[in-house]
Amino acid sequence: PRTLPDPHLQLSDIFIAVKTTGRFHSTRLTLLLETWISRTKEHTYIFTDAEDGSAALKGYNMVVTSCSPEHSAQGLSCKMSAEYDHFMASDKKWLCHVDDDNYVNPGALLSLLSGFPPGGDVYVGKPSLDHPIRAHELLPDNTTREVDFWFATGGAGFCLSRTLAEKCRPGRGAPVGFIVEQRLGIPLVHSAMFHSHLENLLLLTPRHVPLQVTLSYGLFENKMNSVELQGTLSKEEDPSRFKTVHCLLYPMTNWCP
Ligand code: UDP
Ligand code: MN
């Protein structure tokens, strides 16, 4: 029955796409490789815009796109289409997209996605705003109409089931949230377990931090925003707190204190 969850789902059924850019390889990306990507290496694909022969990147699934390295709508949606194409060519059941300032908790991600029925149309993530986005859709007769839709913030990550992905080619720069909600009428499943640095991460209770699907760090209102978590590593050694979270989840990691 289509309403039962999928207890057979495995972590390796999830295609995790990480969006990065050349100048963040040695900083942001390296931190991810040392932490969560070390647990999901085989099915994690890193989408970038620059060749990089560094030894640290050897052995990972790097996809060097010809997308512009700019933080423009065009550069970013170009990488999203590349992620989509690679996912479609794979045998994976889910496409999860994250930025290079996200920590992905593999166990929490698997439990979340296992709760959805196999073969269902699912778009799950955290809305980027507390209200839907209003846009003007261009109609075939060149008039426009106002449409409202929820948009999962790319900065917190989101996941798309294969069944739904097959119905929505993100062509011509139209963002995934728009295609899914407007064209297909499938609502975003709002999850509070995805986090971007555009929310106050200090509000997450420390004991809830290791249960979240994604975390982030970065600037928020001109101040460093990261989760609050006690550990042996100081804030100077681990400003993002990603290493501290990782050592809590995987204490046997060789570099953990
Ligand atoms: N990014 C990119 N090209 C750029 C700048 C950023 O592809 O020129 C990527 C970056 O690697 C990250 C995402 O876009 O995965 C968001 O960038 P950032 O965190 O710097 O900005 P935010 O949107 O969070 O303010
Ligand atoms: Mn960011």
Short mmCIF file of C-alpha atoms and ligand atoms in Angstrom, two decimals:
data_model
loop_
_atom_site.label_atom_id
_atom_site.label_comp_id
_atom_site.label_asym_id
_atom_site.label_seq_id
_atom_site.Cartn_x
_atom_site.Cartn_y
_atom_site.Cartn_z
CA PRO A 1 0.00 0.00 0.00
CA ARG A 2 1.26 3.49 -0.84
CA THR A 3 0.54 4.87 2.59
CA LEU A 4 3.00 2.68 4.50
CA PRO A 5 6.50 3.92 5.27
CA ASP A 6 9.58 2.42 3.65
CA PRO A 7 11.43 0.34 6.25
CA HIS A 8 13.77 -1.01 3.58
CA LEU A 9 15.22 2.35 2.67
CA GLN A 10 18.99 2.48 3.09
CA LEU A 11 21.28 5.43 3.47
CA SER A 12 22.95 4.48 0.18
CA ASP A 13 19.59 4.96 -1.59
CA ILE A 14 19.93 8.69 -0.96
CA PHE A 15 21.81 10.82 -3.50
CA ILE A 16 23.25 13.69 -1.49
CA ALA A 17 24.21 16.66 -3.64
CA VAL A 18 26.49 19.29 -2.11
CA LYS A 19 26.79 22.62 -3.87
CA THR A 20 30.14 24.35 -3.55
CA THR A 21 32.44 26.72 -5.43
CA GLY A 22 36.19 26.77 -6.08
CA ARG A 23 37.11 29.26 -3.38
CA PHE A 24 35.40 27.21 -0.67
CA HIS A 25 37.12 23.88 -1.42
CA SER A 26 39.87 24.17 1.17
CA THR A 27 37.72 25.77 3.83
CA ARG A 28 34.05 24.80 3.89
CA LEU A 29 34.25 21.63 1.83
CA THR A 30 37.23 20.18 3.72
CA LEU A 31 35.29 20.47 6.97
CA LEU A 32 32.45 18.43 5.47
CA LEU A 33 34.80 15.77 4.11
CA GLU A 34 36.33 15.36 7.57
CA THR A 35 32.95 15.10 9.21
CA TRP A 36 29.66 13.84 7.75
CA ILE A 37 30.80 13.11 4.19
CA SER A 38 33.28 10.59 5.65
CA ARG A 39 30.16 8.53 6.51
CA THR A 40 28.29 8.99 3.20
CA LYS A 41 31.15 9.23 0.69
CA GLU A 42 29.90 6.67 -1.88
CA HIS A 43 26.56 8.38 -2.45
CA THR A 44 27.51 12.01 -1.89
CA TYR A 45 28.22 14.10 -5.00
CA ILE A 46 29.99 17.43 -4.81
CA PHE A 47 28.97 19.96 -7.47
CA THR A 48 31.51 22.67 -8.06
CA ASP A 49 32.74 25.06 -10.74
CA ALA A 50 36.53 24.60 -10.63
CA GLU A 51 38.94 21.72 -11.24
CA ASP A 52 40.97 20.98 -8.14
CA GLY A 53 43.76 18.41 -8.02
CA SER A 54 44.23 18.68 -4.24
CA ALA A 55 45.03 15.40 -2.52
CA ALA A 56 42.26 16.11 0.02
CA LEU A 57 39.59 15.77 -2.69
CA LYS A 58 40.87 12.47 -4.10
CA GLY A 59 38.38 9.64 -3.97
CA TYR A 60 35.26 11.75 -3.66
CA ASN A 61 32.56 12.09 -6.28
CA MET A 62 33.43 15.53 -7.62
CA VAL A 63 31.35 16.94 -10.46
CA VAL A 64 33.00 19.93 -12.11
CA THR A 65 30.18 21.78 -13.85
CA SER A 66 30.66 24.53 -16.39
CA CYS A 67 28.36 26.75 -14.31
CA SER A 68 29.39 30.29 -13.54
CA PRO A 69 31.13 30.49 -10.15
CA GLU A 70 28.97 33.43 -9.21
CA HIS A 71 26.41 33.60 -6.48
CA SER A 72 23.76 34.57 -9.02
CA ALA A 73 20.41 32.99 -9.69
CA GLN A 74 21.83 31.72 -12.97
CA GLY A 75 24.99 30.17 -11.49
CA LEU A 76 23.03 28.55 -8.69
CA SER A 77 20.21 27.14 -10.78
CA CYS A 78 22.79 25.83 -13.27
CA LYS A 79 24.30 23.75 -10.45
CA MET A 80 20.82 22.63 -9.40
CA SER A 81 20.14 21.30 -12.91
CA ALA A 82 23.46 19.46 -12.87
CA GLU A 83 22.50 17.88 -9.54
CA TYR A 84 19.16 16.90 -11.00
CA ASP A 85 20.65 15.35 -14.14
CA HIS A 86 23.20 13.31 -12.20
CA PHE A 87 20.53 12.12 -9.80
CA MET A 88 18.22 11.10 -12.65
CA ALA A 89 21.05 9.11 -14.22
CA SER A 90 21.66 7.31 -10.91
CA ASP A 91 19.66 4.48 -9.35
CA LYS A 92 18.98 6.40 -6.12
CA LYS A 93 15.53 6.85 -4.60
CA TRP A 94 15.95 10.34 -3.14
CA LEU A 95 17.73 13.52 -4.14
CA CYS A 96 18.79 15.63 -1.18
CA HIS A 97 20.38 18.99 -1.86
CA VAL A 98 22.57 20.84 0.65
CA ASP A 99 25.00 23.76 0.63
CA ASP A 100 28.65 23.52 1.67
CA ASP A 101 27.82 25.13 5.03
CA ASN A 102 25.40 22.36 6.03
CA TYR A 103 26.03 19.41 8.33
CA VAL A 104 23.94 16.39 7.35
CA ASN A 105 23.14 13.90 10.10
CA PRO A 106 22.99 10.61 8.15
CA GLY A 107 20.94 8.69 10.73
CA ALA A 108 18.36 11.43 11.14
CA LEU A 109 18.07 11.84 7.36
CA LEU A 110 17.46 8.12 6.90
CA SER A 111 14.80 8.01 9.62
CA LEU A 112 13.01 11.02 8.18
CA LEU A 113 12.90 9.64 4.63
CA SER A 114 12.01 6.12 5.79
CA GLY A 115 8.79 7.62 7.14
CA PHE A 116 7.50 8.35 3.64
CA PRO A 117 5.87 5.67 1.50
CA PRO A 118 8.00 4.33 -1.35
CA GLY A 119 6.85 5.68 -4.70
CA GLY A 120 5.22 8.76 -3.16
CA ASP A 121 5.47 12.35 -4.40
CA VAL A 122 7.51 14.03 -1.69
CA TYR A 123 9.23 17.41 -1.45
CA VAL A 124 10.42 17.96 2.12
CA GLY A 125 12.41 20.77 3.68
CA LYS A 126 12.23 23.94 5.68
CA PRO A 127 10.43 26.92 4.16
CA SER A 128 12.79 29.84 3.65
CA LEU A 129 10.24 32.33 5.01
CA ASP A 130 7.32 32.10 7.41
CA HIS A 131 4.97 32.99 4.57
CA PRO A 132 4.69 31.79 0.98
CA ILE A 133 6.52 33.57 -1.81
CA ARG A 134 4.41 35.59 -4.24
CA ALA A 135 5.52 35.50 -7.85
CA HIS A 136 4.14 36.40 -11.24
CA GLU A 137 3.75 33.49 -13.55
CA LEU A 138 4.01 34.16 -17.26
CA LEU A 139 1.10 32.58 -19.10
CA PRO A 140 1.20 31.37 -22.72
CA ASP A 141 -0.79 34.42 -23.89
CA ASN A 142 1.92 36.69 -22.41
CA THR A 143 -0.24 37.85 -19.51
CA THR A 144 0.75 37.09 -15.94
CA ARG A 145 -1.00 35.81 -12.87
CA GLU A 146 -0.04 36.04 -9.22
CA VAL A 147 0.86 32.78 -7.56
CA ASP A 148 1.84 31.98 -4.00
CA PHE A 149 4.09 29.09 -3.16
CA TRP A 150 6.20 27.74 -0.36
CA PHE A 151 9.82 27.37 -1.08
CA ALA A 152 12.25 25.15 0.77
CA THR A 153 15.36 27.16 1.50
CA GLY A 154 18.35 25.70 -0.29
CA GLY A 155 20.39 26.97 2.67
CA ALA A 156 18.78 24.40 4.98
CA GLY A 157 18.65 21.56 2.47
CA PHE A 158 15.67 19.74 1.00
CA CYS A 159 14.84 16.31 -0.42
CA LEU A 160 12.84 15.19 -3.41
CA SER A 161 11.60 11.65 -4.03
CA ARG A 162 12.44 10.06 -7.39
CA THR A 163 8.78 9.72 -8.31
CA LEU A 164 8.32 13.45 -7.90
CA ALA A 165 11.67 14.33 -9.49
CA GLU A 166 10.65 12.43 -12.61
CA LYS A 167 7.72 14.81 -13.00
CA CYS A 168 9.69 18.01 -12.71
CA ARG A 169 12.60 18.81 -14.93
CA PRO A 170 13.97 22.04 -13.46
CA GLY A 171 14.45 23.49 -16.92
CA ARG A 172 14.78 27.12 -17.92
CA GLY A 173 15.91 28.21 -14.49
CA ALA A 174 12.54 27.64 -12.82
CA PRO A 175 13.30 26.70 -9.22
CA VAL A 176 12.28 23.33 -7.83
CA GLY A 177 9.86 24.86 -5.30
CA PHE A 178 7.98 26.61 -8.08
CA ILE A 179 7.70 23.57 -10.33
CA VAL A 180 6.65 21.22 -7.58
CA GLU A 181 4.10 23.41 -5.85
CA GLN A 182 2.69 25.41 -8.75
CA ARG A 183 2.97 23.19 -11.79
CA LEU A 184 2.38 19.91 -10.01
CA GLY A 185 0.33 21.08 -7.03
CA ILE A 186 2.35 19.06 -4.54
CA PRO A 187 2.82 20.93 -1.26
CA LEU A 188 6.16 21.21 0.50
CA VAL A 189 6.24 18.98 3.57
CA HIS A 190 7.45 21.44 6.20
CA SER A 191 10.11 19.97 8.44
CA ALA A 192 11.55 21.74 11.45
CA MET A 193 14.58 19.43 11.35
CA PHE A 194 16.36 21.31 8.53
CA HIS A 195 18.35 24.39 9.54
CA SER A 196 20.03 27.30 7.79
CA HIS A 197 22.14 30.08 9.26
CA LEU A 198 19.37 32.54 8.47
CA GLU A 199 17.58 31.37 11.59
CA ASN A 200 18.92 31.86 15.10
CA LEU A 201 20.71 28.55 15.69
CA LEU A 202 21.19 29.33 19.38
CA LEU A 203 17.49 28.59 19.82
CA LEU A 204 18.14 24.89 19.28
CA THR A 205 18.38 23.15 22.64
CA PRO A 206 21.77 21.37 22.89
CA ARG A 207 20.22 17.96 23.48
CA HIS A 208 18.13 18.36 20.32
CA VAL A 209 21.09 19.29 18.13
CA PRO A 210 22.21 15.69 17.44
CA LEU A 211 18.66 14.78 16.35
CA GLN A 212 18.37 17.33 13.54
CA VAL A 213 18.58 16.37 9.87
CA THR A 214 20.71 19.37 8.80
CA LEU A 215 22.59 22.13 10.61
CA SER A 216 24.41 25.16 9.34
CA TYR A 217 26.70 27.99 10.42
CA GLY A 218 27.54 31.42 9.08
CA LEU A 219 26.63 35.02 9.35
CA PHE A 220 23.25 36.10 10.67
CA GLU A 221 22.61 39.77 11.32
CA ASN A 222 26.40 40.33 10.98
CA LYS A 223 27.27 37.90 13.76
CA MET A 224 28.60 34.33 13.68
CA ASN A 225 25.62 32.02 14.02
CA SER A 226 26.19 28.40 14.99
CA VAL A 227 24.60 25.81 17.23
CA GLU A 228 25.50 25.85 20.90
CA LEU A 229 27.04 22.58 21.96
CA GLN A 230 29.50 21.80 24.77
CA GLY A 231 32.41 19.57 23.91
CA THR A 232 36.14 19.20 24.25
CA LEU A 233 36.79 21.32 21.18
CA SER A 234 36.77 25.06 21.87
CA LYS A 235 34.87 27.59 19.80
CA GLU A 236 38.21 28.65 18.28
CA GLU A 237 39.03 25.08 17.23
CA ASP A 238 35.52 24.38 16.00
CA PRO A 239 33.63 27.60 15.29
CA SER A 240 30.92 25.85 13.21
CA ARG A 241 30.47 23.20 15.98
CA PHE A 242 30.28 20.61 13.17
CA LYS A 243 33.26 18.67 14.58
CA THR A 244 31.68 18.68 18.04
CA VAL A 245 28.37 17.37 16.66
CA HIS A 246 30.19 14.78 14.59
CA CYS A 247 32.16 13.50 17.62
CA LEU A 248 28.94 13.24 19.59
CA LEU A 249 27.35 11.16 16.81
CA TYR A 250 30.48 9.14 15.93
CA PRO A 251 32.76 9.17 18.99
CA MET A 252 35.03 6.49 17.51
CA THR A 253 36.23 8.85 14.74
CA ASN A 254 40.05 8.80 14.90
CA TRP A 255 40.54 12.59 15.31
CA CYS A 256 37.83 13.00 17.99
CA PRO A 257 39.17 13.93 21.42
N1 UDP B 1 28.10 29.53 -3.82
C1 UDP B 1 28.43 29.37 -5.15
N2 UDP B 1 29.06 30.40 -5.79
C2 UDP B 1 29.38 31.55 -5.15
C3 UDP B 1 29.04 31.70 -3.80
C4 UDP B 1 28.39 30.68 -3.17
O1 UDP B 1 28.16 28.32 -5.73
O2 UDP B 1 29.95 32.44 -5.76
C5 UDP B 1 27.46 28.43 -3.11
C6 UDP B 1 28.16 28.11 -1.80
O3 UDP B 1 29.21 27.20 -2.02
C7 UDP B 1 27.02 27.57 -0.97
C8 UDP B 1 25.81 28.32 -1.49
O4 UDP B 1 26.16 28.81 -2.78
O5 UDP B 1 26.84 26.18 -1.17
C9 UDP B 1 25.39 29.47 -0.59
O6 UDP B 1 26.49 30.34 -0.42
P1 UDP B 1 26.75 31.14 0.93
O7 UDP B 1 26.59 30.22 2.10
O8 UDP B 1 28.07 31.83 0.81
O9 UDP B 1 25.63 32.26 0.91
P2 UDP B 1 24.21 32.41 1.61
O10 UDP B 1 23.21 32.27 0.51
O11 UDP B 1 24.08 31.35 2.65
O12 UDP B 1 24.25 33.77 2.19
MN MN B 2 25.21 29.96 3.57
#
